[in-house]
Amino acid sequence: MSPITARAAVLRQSGAARPYADSRPLGLETVTLDPPGPGEVRVAIKAAGLCHSDLSVINGDRPRPLPMALGHEAAGVVEALGEGVSDLAIGDPVVMVFMPSCGHCAPCAEGRPALCEPGAAANGKGELLSGGRRVFREGEPLNHHLGCSAFAERAVVSRRSLVKIDPALSFEEAALFGCAVLTGVGAVVNTAQVRAGQSVVVVGLGGVGLASVLGALACGASPVIAVDLSDDKLALASTLGPVHTVNAADPDAVDQVRALTHGGADVAIEMAGSVRALEAAGKMTRRGGLTVTAGLPPPDAALPVNVVSLVGEERTLKGSYIGTCVPSRDIPRYVALYRQGRLPVDRLMSGTIPLEDINAGFDRLHAGEVVRLVVTF
């Protein structure tokens, strides 16, 4: 098998000035992909979502090794198989998962592949799970973004980064299941284990936060309360089902939530990636309740915790990464719920754009104008 070329969006320096449409931090480059090695797959990308996790690499909030071929939320078609890959076939539709799982480390062995230790190490180094890089620009190795590098016409990834999906699902919709849905719905279903009738508040209504709202509704939570600074996103949340909305800018936002839940929510989920938002979510949680955070602020962010309240009120603060997911189990389940009309993920899509408009797309994401823009190929 020979190397192949593709166009990819490559970040060479973070912290560019906005608007990105002018500074163009993501350059469209023709790159060379090595053939997939043992346990690897080449995927023809069909759709890739723009996520705040990508934006945080562009603006420098999440340091990553550069230069890097960016993108981590995507769906596509299997184009070539490396040695030993026997459970996929050329032409299979797949969703990418941004944490590959080795299946052998301690977290994987106890059924927690989202915490895979070799997967986390590989992602941190910009490599694939099996080690090294498969994408180059004129001989220069480029780092992989979370094992995916999905803002590209093609990508070589670990088999462990892929889940085969229902071929009836459109690629634009399927892409969202690899990050927004896994993280948002999973935080409700897996991390918080929300039960019917429990009260849930979601703070931060990006793609992941709105997916949490959908997850809470699907679980039968009541009431479900959505909190954000954007009236447009609050309006969207109110159309998803019986959802109360509170603008986070209101001085009495916490009191409003506590009134709606008769003293505080059973479960509060923070998805804004902000310490201030997490503090508010904690105040919105009842005594004995659970506060879950899946937001990712800058690495140096720290949360002050009132230990007396934590102990005396038996509060629980819990992190959630990729929705505490088992991708091969959860993605098919969530797709099935979507096809039944119980998880209307398509409502999160704000539109599609070509790869050429990706920098302007991130301007719109930063400004809060969109929930999920999807690059289509």
XYZ file of C-alpha atoms in Angstrom:
377
model
C 0.000 0.000 0.000
C 1.376 3.410 -0.991
C 1.185 6.774 0.803
C -1.672 9.048 -0.242
C -2.211 12.821 -0.177
C -5.086 14.830 1.277
C -5.975 18.382 2.232
C -5.953 19.057 5.950
C -6.415 22.022 8.308
C -3.087 22.412 10.128
C -2.421 24.569 13.204
C 1.213 25.698 13.405
C 0.921 28.340 16.133
C -1.761 28.904 18.769
C -2.959 32.225 20.131
C -3.630 33.976 16.819
C -5.527 37.256 16.955
C -9.220 37.237 16.139
C -11.009 37.362 13.820
C -9.621 34.037 12.631
C -11.067 34.689 9.197
C -8.281 37.289 8.853
C -5.421 35.749 10.864
C -6.140 32.230 9.498
C -4.535 30.104 12.237
C -5.660 26.966 10.429
C -3.850 26.638 7.121
C -5.173 24.317 4.431
C -2.191 22.161 3.475
C -1.671 19.185 1.229
C -0.334 16.458 3.493
C 0.895 12.926 2.929
C -0.585 10.013 4.844
C 1.380 6.852 5.433
C -0.506 3.616 4.809
C -2.322 2.316 7.903
C -0.075 0.132 10.042
C -1.083 -2.923 12.055
C -4.336 -2.255 13.878
C -4.934 0.992 11.960
C -7.472 2.210 9.407
C -7.557 4.956 6.779
C -10.856 6.811 6.759
C -12.282 9.091 4.094
C -13.767 11.892 6.195
C -17.276 12.935 5.216
C -18.204 15.334 8.031
C -16.406 16.896 11.018
C -17.897 19.078 13.750
C -16.362 22.285 15.111
C -16.038 21.911 18.889
C -14.799 24.139 21.709
C -12.083 21.546 22.347
C -10.665 22.458 18.935
C -11.098 26.160 19.659
C -9.222 25.819 22.952
C -6.200 24.478 21.055
C -6.396 27.306 18.522
C -6.572 30.030 21.194
C -3.940 28.375 23.403
C -6.138 27.438 26.379
C -5.331 23.748 25.850
C -1.638 23.378 24.986
C -0.961 20.662 22.411
C 2.199 19.720 20.509
C 2.414 21.713 17.283
C 2.251 21.626 14.317
C -0.955 19.644 14.524
C -3.597 18.487 12.055
C -6.693 19.496 14.007
C -10.183 18.014 14.418
C -11.617 15.245 16.595
C -15.405 14.920 16.046
C -16.085 13.207 12.730
C -17.680 10.476 10.669
C -16.546 8.886 7.442
C -16.034 5.726 5.425
C -13.371 3.049 5.819
C -11.008 3.363 2.871
C -8.090 1.063 3.732
C -7.296 -1.493 6.431
C -4.022 -2.189 8.188
C -2.797 -5.622 9.108
C -4.916 -7.410 11.693
C -8.085 -5.335 11.246
C -10.699 -7.965 10.472
C -13.883 -6.575 12.030
C -14.272 -3.668 9.596
C -14.618 -3.705 5.815
C -13.837 -1.138 3.161
C -16.917 1.039 2.735
C -18.130 0.707 6.333
C -19.470 3.960 7.834
C -17.726 4.857 11.100
C -17.681 7.492 13.821
C -14.371 8.637 15.307
C -13.843 8.608 19.078
C -11.213 10.974 20.451
C -9.922 8.647 23.166
C -8.630 5.337 21.788
C -8.737 2.500 24.305
C -6.106 -0.211 24.461
C -8.372 -2.720 26.195
C -5.603 -3.898 28.541
C -4.668 -1.154 31.026
C -6.264 -0.965 34.481
C -9.068 1.490 33.537
C -9.907 -0.470 30.382
C -9.922 -3.729 32.350
C -12.494 -2.328 34.773
C -14.751 -1.120 31.962
C -13.650 2.519 31.872
C -12.109 2.946 28.395
C -12.552 6.732 28.537
C -9.672 6.716 31.039
C -7.352 4.490 28.971
C -3.802 5.229 30.104
C -1.934 4.442 26.849
C -4.647 6.327 24.945
C -4.219 9.418 27.108
C -0.428 9.241 26.766
C -0.636 8.941 22.973
C -3.099 11.845 22.727
C -0.854 14.018 24.874
C 2.128 13.355 22.598
C 0.177 13.863 19.374
C 0.666 10.247 18.337
C -1.548 7.306 17.431
C -2.217 4.583 19.972
C 0.424 2.288 18.462
C 3.001 5.083 18.566
C 4.350 7.577 16.051
C 2.696 9.748 13.433
C 1.187 8.934 10.049
C 0.701 12.420 8.584
C 3.477 14.527 7.033
C 3.997 17.773 5.178
C 6.982 17.571 2.804
C 8.641 15.058 5.128
C 7.860 16.986 8.328
C 5.777 14.915 10.778
C 2.565 16.569 11.944
C 0.955 15.767 15.277
C -2.385 14.006 15.456
C -5.192 15.734 17.311
C -6.599 13.267 19.860
C -5.798 10.403 17.526
C -8.186 11.728 14.865
C -6.985 14.826 12.925
C -10.397 14.953 11.330
C -10.384 18.361 9.605
C -9.035 16.619 6.542
C -10.174 14.723 3.514
C -8.595 11.551 4.916
C -7.056 10.398 8.186
C -5.159 7.350 9.420
C -6.346 6.349 12.883
C -6.228 3.451 15.302
C -8.952 0.858 14.899
C -9.572 1.626 18.569
C -10.676 5.139 17.589
C -13.594 3.941 15.455
C -17.128 2.685 15.984
C -19.138 1.265 13.094
C -22.536 2.935 12.737
C -25.931 2.506 11.131
C -25.466 3.285 7.400
C -28.870 5.011 7.304
C -27.529 7.860 9.454
C -26.304 10.933 7.567
C -22.625 11.685 8.088
C -23.400 15.233 9.250
C -25.557 13.845 12.048
C -23.256 10.902 12.762
C -20.258 13.173 13.388
C -21.926 14.680 16.469
C -22.132 11.291 18.176
C -18.337 11.089 18.511
C -18.009 14.036 20.910
C -21.062 16.207 21.637
C -23.451 13.313 22.158
C -21.010 10.917 23.823
C -19.897 13.617 26.252
C -23.206 15.364 26.879
C -25.628 12.457 27.003
C -23.028 10.249 28.680
C -22.561 12.749 31.517
C -26.265 12.351 32.283
C -26.676 8.614 31.675
C -23.319 7.200 32.765
C -21.662 9.701 35.098
C -24.700 11.082 36.930
C -26.929 8.019 36.335
C -29.981 10.273 36.313
C -33.237 8.536 37.190
C -36.760 9.405 36.070
C -38.222 12.195 38.174
C -34.909 13.639 39.335
C -34.317 17.353 38.801
C -31.445 18.290 36.490
C -29.879 21.653 35.700
C -27.381 22.062 32.842
C -25.076 25.099 32.936
C -23.549 25.959 29.540
C -25.444 25.304 26.316
C -22.882 24.585 23.664
C -23.235 21.390 21.654
C -22.251 19.238 24.631
C -24.485 21.093 27.092
C -27.519 20.906 24.839
C -26.809 17.204 24.347
C -26.984 16.917 28.146
C -30.382 18.599 28.065
C -31.516 16.016 25.504
C -30.099 13.239 27.674
C -31.898 14.506 30.765
C -35.197 14.644 28.879
C -34.656 11.130 27.515
C -34.081 9.874 31.080
C -37.376 11.352 32.245
C -35.789 13.988 34.480
C -38.165 16.646 35.822
C -37.761 19.505 35.984
C -34.972 20.046 33.430
C -33.435 23.515 33.601
C -31.051 25.041 31.066
C -28.723 27.895 32.064
C -26.638 30.046 29.717
C -25.711 33.645 28.954
C -27.160 33.469 25.419
C -30.866 34.121 24.956
C -30.689 32.397 21.560
C -29.344 29.176 23.085
C -31.901 29.356 25.879
C -34.612 29.736 23.258
C -33.288 26.676 21.420
C -33.216 24.673 24.667
C -36.855 25.552 25.334
C -37.875 23.988 22.001
C -36.301 20.610 22.827
C -38.998 19.619 25.324
C -40.368 20.687 28.717
C -37.317 22.749 29.655
C -37.150 25.720 32.018
C -34.555 28.357 31.129
C -32.547 30.771 33.256
C -30.161 33.413 31.965
C -26.868 33.087 33.844
C -26.438 36.867 33.723
C -29.422 37.383 36.018
C -28.206 38.333 39.511
C -30.677 35.852 41.014
C -29.962 32.991 38.585
C -29.040 30.593 41.407
C -32.160 31.537 43.358
C -34.320 30.963 40.280
C -32.948 27.439 39.879
C -33.336 26.677 43.583
C -36.957 27.885 43.454
C -37.754 25.728 40.424
C -36.246 22.678 42.168
C -37.553 23.376 45.693
C -34.132 23.913 47.201
C -31.674 22.787 44.566
C -31.311 20.283 41.747
C -30.646 16.608 42.379
C -28.025 16.809 39.640
C -26.259 19.902 38.260
C -24.091 19.484 35.170
C -21.523 22.140 34.202
C -20.575 22.242 30.525
C -19.245 25.784 30.119
C -15.576 25.087 30.860
C -15.563 27.918 33.413
C -14.721 27.869 37.118
C -17.351 30.541 37.684
C -19.952 28.357 35.957
C -18.895 25.350 38.038
C -19.213 27.371 41.252
C -22.727 28.400 40.167
C -23.618 24.792 39.372
C -22.506 23.793 42.858
C -24.758 26.427 44.420
C -27.658 25.163 42.286
C -27.226 21.623 43.663
C -29.299 20.513 46.652
C -27.895 19.182 49.916
C -26.806 15.605 49.253
C -26.883 16.227 45.520
C -24.421 15.608 42.714
C -22.502 18.220 40.725
C -20.915 16.920 37.520
C -18.423 18.816 35.390
C -17.308 17.953 31.902
C -16.139 21.455 31.002
C -12.435 21.885 30.360
C -11.097 25.282 31.485
C -7.402 26.172 31.045
C -5.077 23.721 32.846
C -4.158 26.197 35.592
C -7.792 26.812 36.601
C -8.533 25.891 40.213
C -11.807 25.532 42.120
C -12.138 26.674 45.750
C -14.157 24.054 47.666
C -15.929 24.631 50.979
C -14.932 21.408 52.715
C -17.391 21.851 55.605
C -20.260 22.052 53.103
C -18.874 19.113 51.135
C -18.837 16.959 54.275
C -21.738 18.304 56.314
C -24.146 18.361 53.371
C -22.825 15.136 51.807
C -22.279 16.804 48.459
C -20.587 15.028 45.564
C -18.450 16.742 42.913
C -17.581 14.466 40.025
C -15.658 14.822 36.791
C -16.879 13.301 33.537
C -14.636 12.653 30.544
C -16.270 11.640 27.258
C -19.376 10.949 29.286
C -17.765 8.032 31.158
C -18.482 6.193 27.922
C -17.951 2.760 26.480
C -18.029 3.914 22.841
C -18.817 0.554 21.232
C -21.793 0.237 23.592
C -22.992 3.817 23.873
C -22.828 5.156 20.318
C -25.161 2.461 18.894
C -27.529 3.015 21.841
C -27.643 6.761 21.335
C -28.083 6.368 17.581
C -31.019 4.027 18.239
C -32.588 6.604 20.570
C -32.117 9.261 17.894
C -33.801 7.113 15.255
C -36.706 6.541 17.667
C -37.132 10.312 18.008
C -36.159 10.274 21.690
C -32.799 12.004 21.248
C -33.185 14.666 18.507
C -29.491 15.309 17.987
C -30.135 16.936 14.605
C -31.547 19.946 16.491
C -28.005 20.778 17.601
C -26.758 21.359 14.064
C -26.361 25.019 13.108
C -25.362 24.341 9.497
C -22.602 23.014 7.286
C -19.562 24.734 5.801
C -16.763 23.770 3.401
C -13.244 23.215 4.723
C -12.198 26.537 3.162
C -14.436 28.411 5.634
C -13.155 26.688 8.772
C -11.418 29.751 10.266
C -14.536 31.883 9.899
C -16.491 28.988 11.393
C -14.397 29.141 14.545
C -15.080 32.887 14.749
C -18.790 32.062 14.858
C -18.228 29.363 17.485
C -16.194 31.753 19.668
C -18.907 34.404 19.373
C -21.566 31.923 20.523
C -23.509 32.329 17.275
C -23.699 28.583 16.603
C -24.082 25.323 18.479
C -22.488 22.884 16.032
C -21.165 23.805 12.604
C -20.132 20.784 10.558
C -17.463 20.769 7.855
C -18.554 18.542 4.978
C -16.324 16.968 2.363
